[in-house]
Tab-separated table of C-alpha atoms in Angstrom:
chain	number	residue	atom	x	y	z
A	1	LEU	CA	130.497	254.633	248.502
A	2	ILE	CA	133.942	255.797	247.368
A	3	TRP	CA	135.735	252.929	249.160
A	4	LEU	CA	133.194	250.500	247.735
A	5	LEU	CA	133.998	251.744	244.249
A	6	ILE	CA	137.781	251.618	244.745
A	7	GLY	CA	137.644	248.048	246.077
A	8	ALA	CA	135.513	246.945	243.137
A	9	PHE	CA	137.911	248.623	240.687
A	10	VAL	CA	140.847	246.716	242.203
A	11	ILE	CA	138.999	243.384	241.905
A	12	GLY	CA	138.114	244.208	238.303
A	13	ALA	CA	141.730	245.085	237.560
A	14	VAL	CA	142.845	241.693	238.897
A	15	LEU	CA	140.255	239.874	236.772
A	16	THR	CA	141.571	241.722	233.731
A	17	ALA	CA	145.266	241.300	234.554
A	18	THR	CA	144.961	237.551	235.099
A	19	GLY	CA	142.896	237.143	231.927
A	20	ALA	CA	140.191	235.339	233.896
A	21	ALA	CA	137.284	237.429	232.619
A	22	GLN	CA	138.397	237.264	228.982
A	23	ALA	CA	138.972	233.503	229.224
A	24	LEU	CA	135.460	232.910	230.531
A	25	ALA	CA	133.940	235.169	227.879
A	26	LEU	CA	135.684	233.276	225.083
A	27	ARG	CA	134.764	229.920	226.608
A	28	ALA	CA	131.125	230.986	226.559
A	29	THR	CA	131.255	231.088	222.753
A	30	GLU	CA	132.468	227.512	222.382
A	31	GLY	CA	130.191	225.093	220.570
A	32	ILE	CA	127.817	227.743	219.182
A	33	ALA	CA	126.839	226.947	215.616
A	34	ARG	CA	124.798	230.016	214.568
A	35	PHE	CA	125.399	233.760	214.691
A	36	ASP	CA	122.126	234.664	216.416
A	37	ARG	CA	122.831	232.191	219.209
A	38	LEU	CA	126.287	233.693	219.601
A	39	ALA	CA	124.727	237.155	219.952
A	40	TYR	CA	122.338	236.072	222.703
A	41	ARG	CA	125.047	234.120	224.538
A	42	LEU	CA	127.324	237.158	224.451
A	43	THR	CA	124.492	239.328	225.745
A	44	GLY	CA	124.323	237.215	228.891
A	45	VAL	CA	128.090	237.157	229.333
A	46	ILE	CA	128.415	240.925	228.911
A	47	ALA	CA	125.555	241.541	231.362
A	48	VAL	CA	127.239	239.446	234.062
A	49	THR	CA	130.375	241.627	233.956
A	50	ALA	CA	128.322	244.544	235.338
A	51	PHE	CA	128.351	242.879	238.768
A	52	VAL	CA	132.139	242.786	239.147
A	53	ILE	CA	133.448	245.653	236.976
A	54	PRO	CA	132.301	249.070	238.305
A	55	SER	CA	132.703	251.065	235.105
A	56	THR	CA	131.236	250.778	231.622
A	57	THR	CA	134.553	252.032	230.209
A	58	ALA	CA	136.497	249.334	232.066
A	59	ARG	CA	134.044	246.698	230.822
A	60	ALA	CA	134.475	247.942	227.255
A	61	THR	CA	138.256	247.749	227.565
A	62	LEU	CA	137.965	244.276	229.074
A	63	LEU	CA	135.675	242.965	226.327
A	64	LEU	CA	137.262	244.645	223.302
A	65	PRO	CA	139.817	241.798	222.840
A	66	VAL	CA	136.935	239.303	222.934
A	67	PHE	CA	135.161	241.233	220.154
A	68	LEU	CA	138.339	241.473	218.070
A	69	ALA	CA	138.990	237.747	218.396
A	70	LEU	CA	135.459	236.895	217.276
A	71	ALA	CA	135.394	239.528	214.519
A	72	ALA	CA	138.600	238.158	213.013
A	73	ALA	CA	136.920	234.771	212.586
A	74	LEU	CA	133.731	236.090	210.923
A	75	ARG	CA	133.464	236.106	207.129
A	76	HIS	CA	130.790	238.798	206.672
A	77	ALA	CA	131.325	242.510	207.368
A	78	ARG	CA	127.640	242.894	208.255
A	79	GLN	CA	128.032	240.345	211.037
A	80	VAL	CA	131.083	242.207	212.342
A	81	ARG	CA	129.027	245.418	212.347
A	82	ALA	CA	126.218	243.754	214.291
A	83	LEU	CA	128.694	242.372	216.814
A	84	GLY	CA	130.390	245.768	217.087
A	85	LEU	CA	127.043	247.360	217.941
A	86	LEU	CA	126.049	244.569	220.321
A	87	PHE	CA	129.026	244.838	222.678
A	88	PRO	CA	128.821	248.541	223.673
A	89	THR	CA	125.008	248.595	223.583
A	90	VAL	CA	124.670	245.703	226.013
A	91	ILE	CA	127.499	247.091	228.169
A	92	LEU	CA	125.529	250.328	228.581
A	93	LEU	CA	122.066	248.828	229.064
A	94	SER	CA	123.124	246.012	231.389
A	95	ALA	CA	124.897	248.480	233.705
A	96	ALA	CA	121.483	249.359	235.151
A	97	GLY	CA	121.248	245.932	236.809
A	98	SER	CA	124.061	246.469	239.317
A	99	LEU	CA	124.483	249.091	242.028
A	100	LEU	CA	128.129	249.286	240.935
A	101	GLY	CA	127.285	249.307	237.239
A	102	ALA	CA	127.743	253.083	237.034
A	103	GLY	CA	128.826	255.896	239.291
A	104	ALA	CA	125.439	257.517	238.705
A	105	HIS	CA	123.849	254.728	240.755
A	106	LEU	CA	125.987	255.607	243.771
A	107	ILE	CA	125.053	259.267	243.340
A	108	ALA	CA	121.374	258.286	243.310
A	109	VAL	CA	121.701	256.173	246.472
A	110	ASP	CA	123.508	259.000	248.254
A	111	PHE	CA	120.873	261.479	247.067
A	112	MET	CA	118.115	259.289	248.501
A	113	VAL	CA	119.863	259.245	251.872
A	114	ARG	CA	120.231	263.047	251.768
A	115	LEU	CA	116.479	263.302	251.193
A	116	GLY	CA	115.842	261.150	254.262
A	117	LEU	CA	114.847	258.077	252.252
A	118	PRO	CA	115.960	254.498	253.019
A	119	ARG	CA	119.217	253.468	251.353
A	120	ILE	CA	118.862	250.902	248.561
A	121	GLY	CA	121.447	248.157	249.050
A	122	PHE	CA	123.127	245.874	246.528
A	123	LEU	CA	120.486	243.123	246.785
A	124	HIS	CA	117.465	245.428	246.575
A	125	TRP	CA	118.979	247.233	243.575
A	126	LEU	CA	119.575	243.851	241.969
A	127	LEU	CA	115.927	242.850	242.460
A	128	LEU	CA	114.598	246.166	241.172
A	129	ALA	CA	116.884	246.829	238.223
A	130	ALA	CA	118.398	243.546	237.012
A	131	PRO	CA	115.166	242.351	235.294
A	132	PHE	CA	114.919	245.683	233.474
A	133	ALA	CA	118.589	245.519	232.479
A	134	LEU	CA	118.224	241.958	231.199
A	135	LEU	CA	115.057	242.679	229.207
A	136	THR	CA	116.501	245.796	227.561
A	137	SER	CA	119.775	244.016	226.784
A	138	VAL	CA	118.039	241.039	225.163
A	139	GLY	CA	115.676	243.413	223.371
A	140	ALA	CA	118.620	245.377	222.024
A	141	ALA	CA	120.279	242.161	220.810
A	142	PHE	CA	117.036	241.230	219.024
A	143	ALA	CA	116.802	244.683	217.448
A	144	ILE	CA	120.423	244.606	216.249
A	145	LEU	CA	120.000	241.151	214.722
A	146	HIS	CA	116.859	242.137	212.826
A	147	LEU	CA	117.886	245.681	211.865
A	148	PHE	CA	121.325	244.943	210.478
A	149	LEU	CA	121.192	241.313	209.314
A	150	THR	CA	119.053	239.256	206.990
A	151	ALA	CA	117.449	236.011	208.133
A	152	ASP	CA	120.166	234.017	206.361
A	153	GLU	CA	122.917	236.063	208.006
A	154	ARG	CA	121.337	235.577	211.432
A	155	ARG	CA	121.184	231.824	210.995
A	156	ALA	CA	124.541	231.528	209.246
A	157	ALA	CA	126.951	228.878	210.504
A	158	LEU	CA	129.858	230.279	212.459
A	159	PRO	CA	133.403	229.733	211.177
A	160	LEU	CA	134.816	229.908	214.695
A	161	PRO	CA	137.999	227.943	215.365
A	162	ALA	CA	137.852	224.725	217.349
A	163	PRO	CA	137.652	225.429	221.080
A	164	GLN	CA	140.874	225.311	223.019
A	165	ARG	CA	140.447	223.324	226.198
A	166	THR	CA	143.270	225.056	228.026
A	167	PRO	CA	142.441	224.874	231.734
A	168	LEU	CA	142.273	228.046	233.782
A	169	SER	CA	145.467	228.863	235.642
A	170	ALA	CA	145.576	228.867	239.422
A	171	ALA	CA	145.703	232.681	239.404
A	172	GLN	CA	142.611	232.876	237.193
A	173	ARG	CA	140.673	230.419	239.354
A	174	ASN	CA	141.603	232.302	242.510
A	175	ALA	CA	140.615	235.658	241.001
A	176	LEU	CA	137.237	234.289	239.923
A	177	ALA	CA	136.655	232.671	243.308
A	178	ILE	CA	137.399	235.933	245.139
A	179	ALA	CA	135.153	237.958	242.828
A	180	GLY	CA	132.361	235.396	243.219
A	181	ALA	CA	132.694	235.447	247.011
A	182	VAL	CA	132.547	239.240	247.093
A	183	VAL	CA	129.391	239.365	244.954
A	184	LEU	CA	127.800	236.653	247.109
A	185	LEU	CA	128.576	238.627	250.272
A	186	TRP	CA	127.116	241.768	248.723
A	187	ILE	CA	123.915	239.938	247.842
A	188	THR	CA	123.589	238.295	251.273
A	189	ALA	CA	124.344	241.502	253.244
A	190	PRO	CA	120.906	241.427	254.976
A	191	LEU	CA	121.863	238.056	256.494
A	192	HIS	CA	125.369	238.772	257.797
A	193	GLY	CA	125.255	242.571	258.176
A	194	LEU	CA	128.729	243.212	256.758
A	195	ASP	CA	129.100	246.624	255.141
A	196	ALA	CA	129.437	246.475	251.347
A	197	ALA	CA	132.504	248.743	251.377
A	198	LEU	CA	134.231	246.519	253.953
A	199	VAL	CA	133.518	243.451	251.814
A	200	SER	CA	134.818	245.265	248.740
A	201	LEU	CA	138.080	246.277	250.416
A	202	ALA	CA	138.621	242.824	251.938
A	203	GLY	CA	138.089	241.278	248.498
A	204	ALA	CA	140.514	243.770	246.960
A	205	LEU	CA	143.204	242.866	249.492
A	206	ALA	CA	142.654	239.137	248.903
A	207	ALA	CA	142.721	239.597	245.131
A	208	THR	CA	146.030	241.471	245.320
A	209	SER	CA	147.804	238.780	247.313
A	210	THR	CA	150.541	237.883	244.854
A	211	TRP	CA	150.660	234.259	245.989
A	212	LEU	CA	146.963	233.934	245.071
A	213	THR	CA	146.685	235.850	241.798
A	214	GLY	CA	150.164	237.110	240.957
A	215	VAL	CA	148.867	240.700	240.890
A	216	SER	CA	150.125	243.156	243.494
A	217	LEU	CA	148.102	245.953	245.062
A	218	LYS	CA	150.424	248.493	243.420
A	219	GLN	CA	149.734	247.012	239.983
A	220	ALA	CA	145.969	246.947	240.530
A	221	LEU	CA	145.803	250.504	241.873
A	222	LYS	CA	147.376	251.753	238.646
A	223	GLN	CA	144.319	250.431	236.777
A	224	VAL	CA	141.778	252.225	238.979
A	225	GLU	CA	139.968	254.997	237.096
A	226	TRP	CA	140.993	257.673	239.572
A	227	SER	CA	139.475	260.424	237.444
A	228	LEU	CA	136.084	258.716	237.778
A	229	VAL	CA	136.565	258.186	241.526
A	230	LEU	CA	137.454	261.870	242.058
A	231	PHE	CA	134.630	263.022	239.795
A	232	LEU	CA	132.181	260.859	241.718
A	233	ALA	CA	133.465	262.196	245.036
A	234	ALA	CA	133.005	265.756	243.779
A	235	THR	CA	129.475	265.101	242.522
A	236	LEU	CA	128.518	263.525	245.854
A	237	VAL	CA	129.678	266.682	247.638
A	238	ILE	CA	127.819	268.876	245.144
A	239	GLY	CA	124.697	266.741	245.611
A	240	THR	CA	124.934	267.166	249.368
A	241	ALA	CA	125.301	270.931	248.948
A	242	LEU	CA	122.304	271.089	246.611
A	243	VAL	CA	120.086	269.402	249.190
A	244	ASP	CA	121.431	271.017	252.364
A	245	SER	CA	121.487	274.543	250.943
A	246	GLY	CA	117.957	274.360	249.592
A	247	ALA	CA	119.171	274.779	246.019
A	248	ALA	CA	117.618	271.446	244.985
A	249	GLN	CA	114.232	272.608	246.242
A	250	ALA	CA	114.634	275.943	244.445
A	251	ILE	CA	115.454	274.133	241.185
A	252	ALA	CA	112.463	271.845	241.706
A	253	ASP	CA	110.133	274.803	242.319
A	254	GLY	CA	111.382	276.475	239.154
A	255	MET	CA	110.789	273.341	237.101
A	256	LEU	CA	107.285	272.921	238.526
A	257	ALA	CA	106.342	276.455	237.563
A	258	ARG	CA	107.330	275.809	233.941
A	259	LEU	CA	105.455	272.545	233.422
A	260	PRO	CA	102.356	272.811	231.176
A	261	ALA	CA	99.068	272.473	233.036
A	262	GLY	CA	98.130	269.351	231.075
A	263	VAL	CA	101.266	267.566	232.238
A	264	ARG	CA	100.898	268.674	235.867
A	265	ASP	CA	97.366	267.268	236.041
A	266	SER	CA	98.184	263.783	234.700
A	267	ASP	CA	100.167	261.202	236.650
A	268	LEU	CA	100.951	259.243	233.494
A	269	LEU	CA	102.145	262.317	231.592
A	270	LEU	CA	104.276	263.402	234.555
A	271	LEU	CA	105.915	260.000	234.772
A	272	THR	CA	106.379	259.860	230.996
A	273	ALA	CA	107.935	263.334	230.943
A	274	ALA	CA	110.411	262.369	233.688
A	275	ALA	CA	111.368	259.128	231.933
A	276	LEU	CA	111.710	260.802	228.527
A	277	LEU	CA	113.909	263.584	229.930
A	278	ALA	CA	116.141	260.947	231.537
A	279	LEU	CA	116.406	258.945	228.307
A	280	LEU	CA	117.236	261.999	226.183
A	281	ALA	CA	119.552	263.756	228.641
A	282	HIS	CA	122.619	262.166	227.015
A	283	LEU	CA	122.054	264.381	223.974
A	284	VAL	CA	122.949	267.401	226.121
A	285	VAL	CA	125.150	266.043	228.949
A	286	VAL	CA	127.705	263.404	227.953
A	287	SER	CA	128.752	262.252	231.439
A	288	ARG	CA	126.322	259.806	233.038
A	289	SER	CA	127.267	260.926	236.557
A	290	ALA	CA	126.718	264.558	235.572
A	291	ARG	CA	123.341	263.632	234.094
A	292	ALA	CA	122.323	262.040	237.385
A	293	LEU	CA	123.425	265.121	239.322
A	294	LEU	CA	121.318	267.281	236.995
A	295	LEU	CA	118.250	265.047	236.772
A	296	LEU	CA	117.763	264.246	240.448
A	297	PRO	CA	117.061	267.782	241.742
A	298	ALA	CA	115.721	269.202	238.469
A	299	VAL	CA	113.410	266.345	237.432
A	300	ALA	CA	113.012	263.649	240.098
A	301	VAL	CA	112.252	265.942	243.042
A	302	PRO	CA	109.663	268.178	241.327
A	303	VAL	CA	107.899	265.270	239.613
A	304	ALA	CA	107.698	263.351	242.889
A	305	ALA	CA	106.347	266.400	244.717
A	306	LEU	CA	103.782	267.340	242.080
A	307	GLY	CA	102.472	263.823	241.481
A	308	GLY	CA	102.584	262.711	245.092
A	309	PHE	CA	104.978	259.942	244.047
A	310	ASN	CA	107.497	258.126	246.200
A	311	PRO	CA	110.712	260.155	245.611
A	312	ALA	CA	112.847	256.996	245.711
A	313	ALA	CA	110.886	255.495	242.795
A	314	ILE	CA	111.291	258.620	240.669
A	315	VAL	CA	115.001	258.868	241.524
A	316	LEU	CA	115.454	255.259	240.402
A	317	LEU	CA	113.449	255.865	237.223
A	318	CYS	CA	115.579	258.897	236.330
A	319	VAL	CA	118.954	257.339	237.071
A	320	ILE	CA	118.176	254.116	235.194
A	321	GLY	CA	116.771	256.100	232.284
A	322	SER	CA	119.965	258.144	232.146
A	323	GLY	CA	121.833	254.964	231.182
A	324	PHE	CA	120.272	255.075	227.718
A	325	CYS	CA	123.001	256.773	225.667
A	326	GLN	CA	123.397	254.931	222.348
A	327	THR	CA	122.746	257.782	219.918
A	328	PHE	CA	126.259	259.048	219.148
A	329	ALA	CA	129.758	257.657	219.626
A	330	VAL	CA	130.566	260.609	221.908
A	331	SER	CA	127.520	259.880	224.076
A	332	ALA	CA	129.325	257.159	226.052
A	333	LYS	CA	132.911	255.956	226.368
A	334	PRO	CA	132.148	252.281	225.497
A	335	LEU	CA	130.865	253.463	222.121
A	336	ALA	CA	134.042	255.471	221.607
A	337	VAL	CA	136.171	252.445	222.570
A	338	PHE	CA	134.522	250.221	219.956
A	339	ALA	CA	134.281	252.981	217.340
A	340	GLY	CA	137.992	253.765	217.638
A	341	GLY	CA	140.704	252.440	215.405
A	342	SER	CA	141.358	252.768	211.703
A	343	SER	CA	138.319	250.694	210.646
A	344	PRO	CA	135.425	251.100	213.097
A	345	PRO	CA	132.858	248.272	212.885
A	346	PHE	CA	129.877	250.611	212.688
A	347	ALA	CA	129.028	254.067	211.331
A	348	ALA	CA	127.397	257.044	213.029
A	349	GLY	CA	124.192	256.371	211.114
A	350	ASP	CA	124.015	252.845	212.538
A	351	LEU	CA	124.007	254.198	216.101
A	352	LEU	CA	121.357	256.776	215.271
A	353	ARG	CA	119.144	254.146	213.647
A	354	LEU	CA	119.511	251.743	216.575
A	355	SER	CA	118.825	254.474	219.140
A	356	ALA	CA	115.667	255.572	217.311
A	357	VAL	CA	114.338	252.008	217.291
A	358	LEU	CA	115.143	251.363	220.963
A	359	LEU	CA	113.888	254.635	222.441
A	360	LEU	CA	110.139	253.979	222.611
A	361	PRO	CA	110.361	250.317	223.748
A	362	VAL	CA	112.814	251.281	226.521
A	363	LEU	CA	110.532	254.171	227.529
A	364	ALA	CA	107.496	251.881	227.690
A	365	LEU	CA	109.389	249.262	229.690
A	366	LEU	CA	110.720	251.858	232.146
A	367	LEU	CA	107.198	253.181	232.762
A	368	ALA	CA	105.844	249.641	233.183
A	369	PHE	CA	108.488	248.837	235.788
A	370	ALA	CA	107.866	252.039	237.743
A	371	TRP	CA	104.091	251.627	237.629
A	372	LEU	CA	103.626	247.867	237.936
A	373	VAL	CA	106.807	245.919	238.749
A	374	TRP	CA	108.688	247.965	241.344
A	375	PRO	CA	105.707	248.221	243.722
A	376	LEU	CA	105.660	244.393	243.819
A	377	LEU	CA	109.374	244.410	244.703
A	378	GLY	CA	109.136	246.782	247.644
A	379	LEU	CA	109.398	250.168	245.927
A	380	PRO	CA	105.879	251.620	245.690
A	381	LEU	CA	105.177	254.443	243.263
A	382	ARG	CA	103.124	256.180	245.935
A	383	GLY	CA	104.022	256.804	249.558
């Protein structure tokens, strides 16, 4: 898992260094005549970056220049605010769709293996979580457009400059081709049997061939978020210790003893309590990886045991729910990235308002997926 993450970071660094990702993002806005259409187009573009950039912070850094370029062309401050909210919100929500979208996902997969459950691969995670990520991202874009803009502002013509038809450089094309090949190999792993980490490292080496992309391995390694890699490695070890020592079971037993009788006797209330705890955990624990490490033994294991649920389904529910962290700028680094600077595009009250509106719909959708959708995709709630 660690090598998989490092390889993906290197590929992401090359995409950023060559300007390939930013060029594609800006090209995606060409020819759009209305603000609401721009918002939905950007939602799709931002969501796609989750499959090649293994960090929400790195994606925020990558996309910030795109936001600044678009914001400079907009005439209305309210539209800039909406766009400023859209970027980090979709970055955070769309991360759920990719196994590499957040370190917490790797912690969850490792935790499942420690519990003796089958490992969820890149393709299966994509099938299970990408529809949820897409629906929540589009829903968030809809909410932002209708909460912060009038109908006229949503339909307003865009004063964007004429598109520049500068062709992609050879380095940019090569970087995109390598990233695309790596993602394709991850998705088709059941067919060829190549390990995802091996594919990631091979792609990283190809991407850092200077005659292909102009970016050396030394340059790319400097852009790896080593603090995140080390933190993830530490949490994986702690997770292993929690399971092997019996501490996870002790925590689960303690949680079970404290649940009200009404909750313990209702499958729906149990599932709702687990999902709600996951969605609100960011108010107490800022780090998403730390939230996963806390939620899996303290919430997922006891809820699965008490309700007779499939532990893998509850682990997935908790770790995906933990990605909801839009309430405060300190709740997630992408929010801090876009809120930084001398004139932040949105205020603290805007985040609080958006989070309050999104909470219940995201909760309902998460429960619907766990109860109805995931069983159809090979992850039953029972068993």
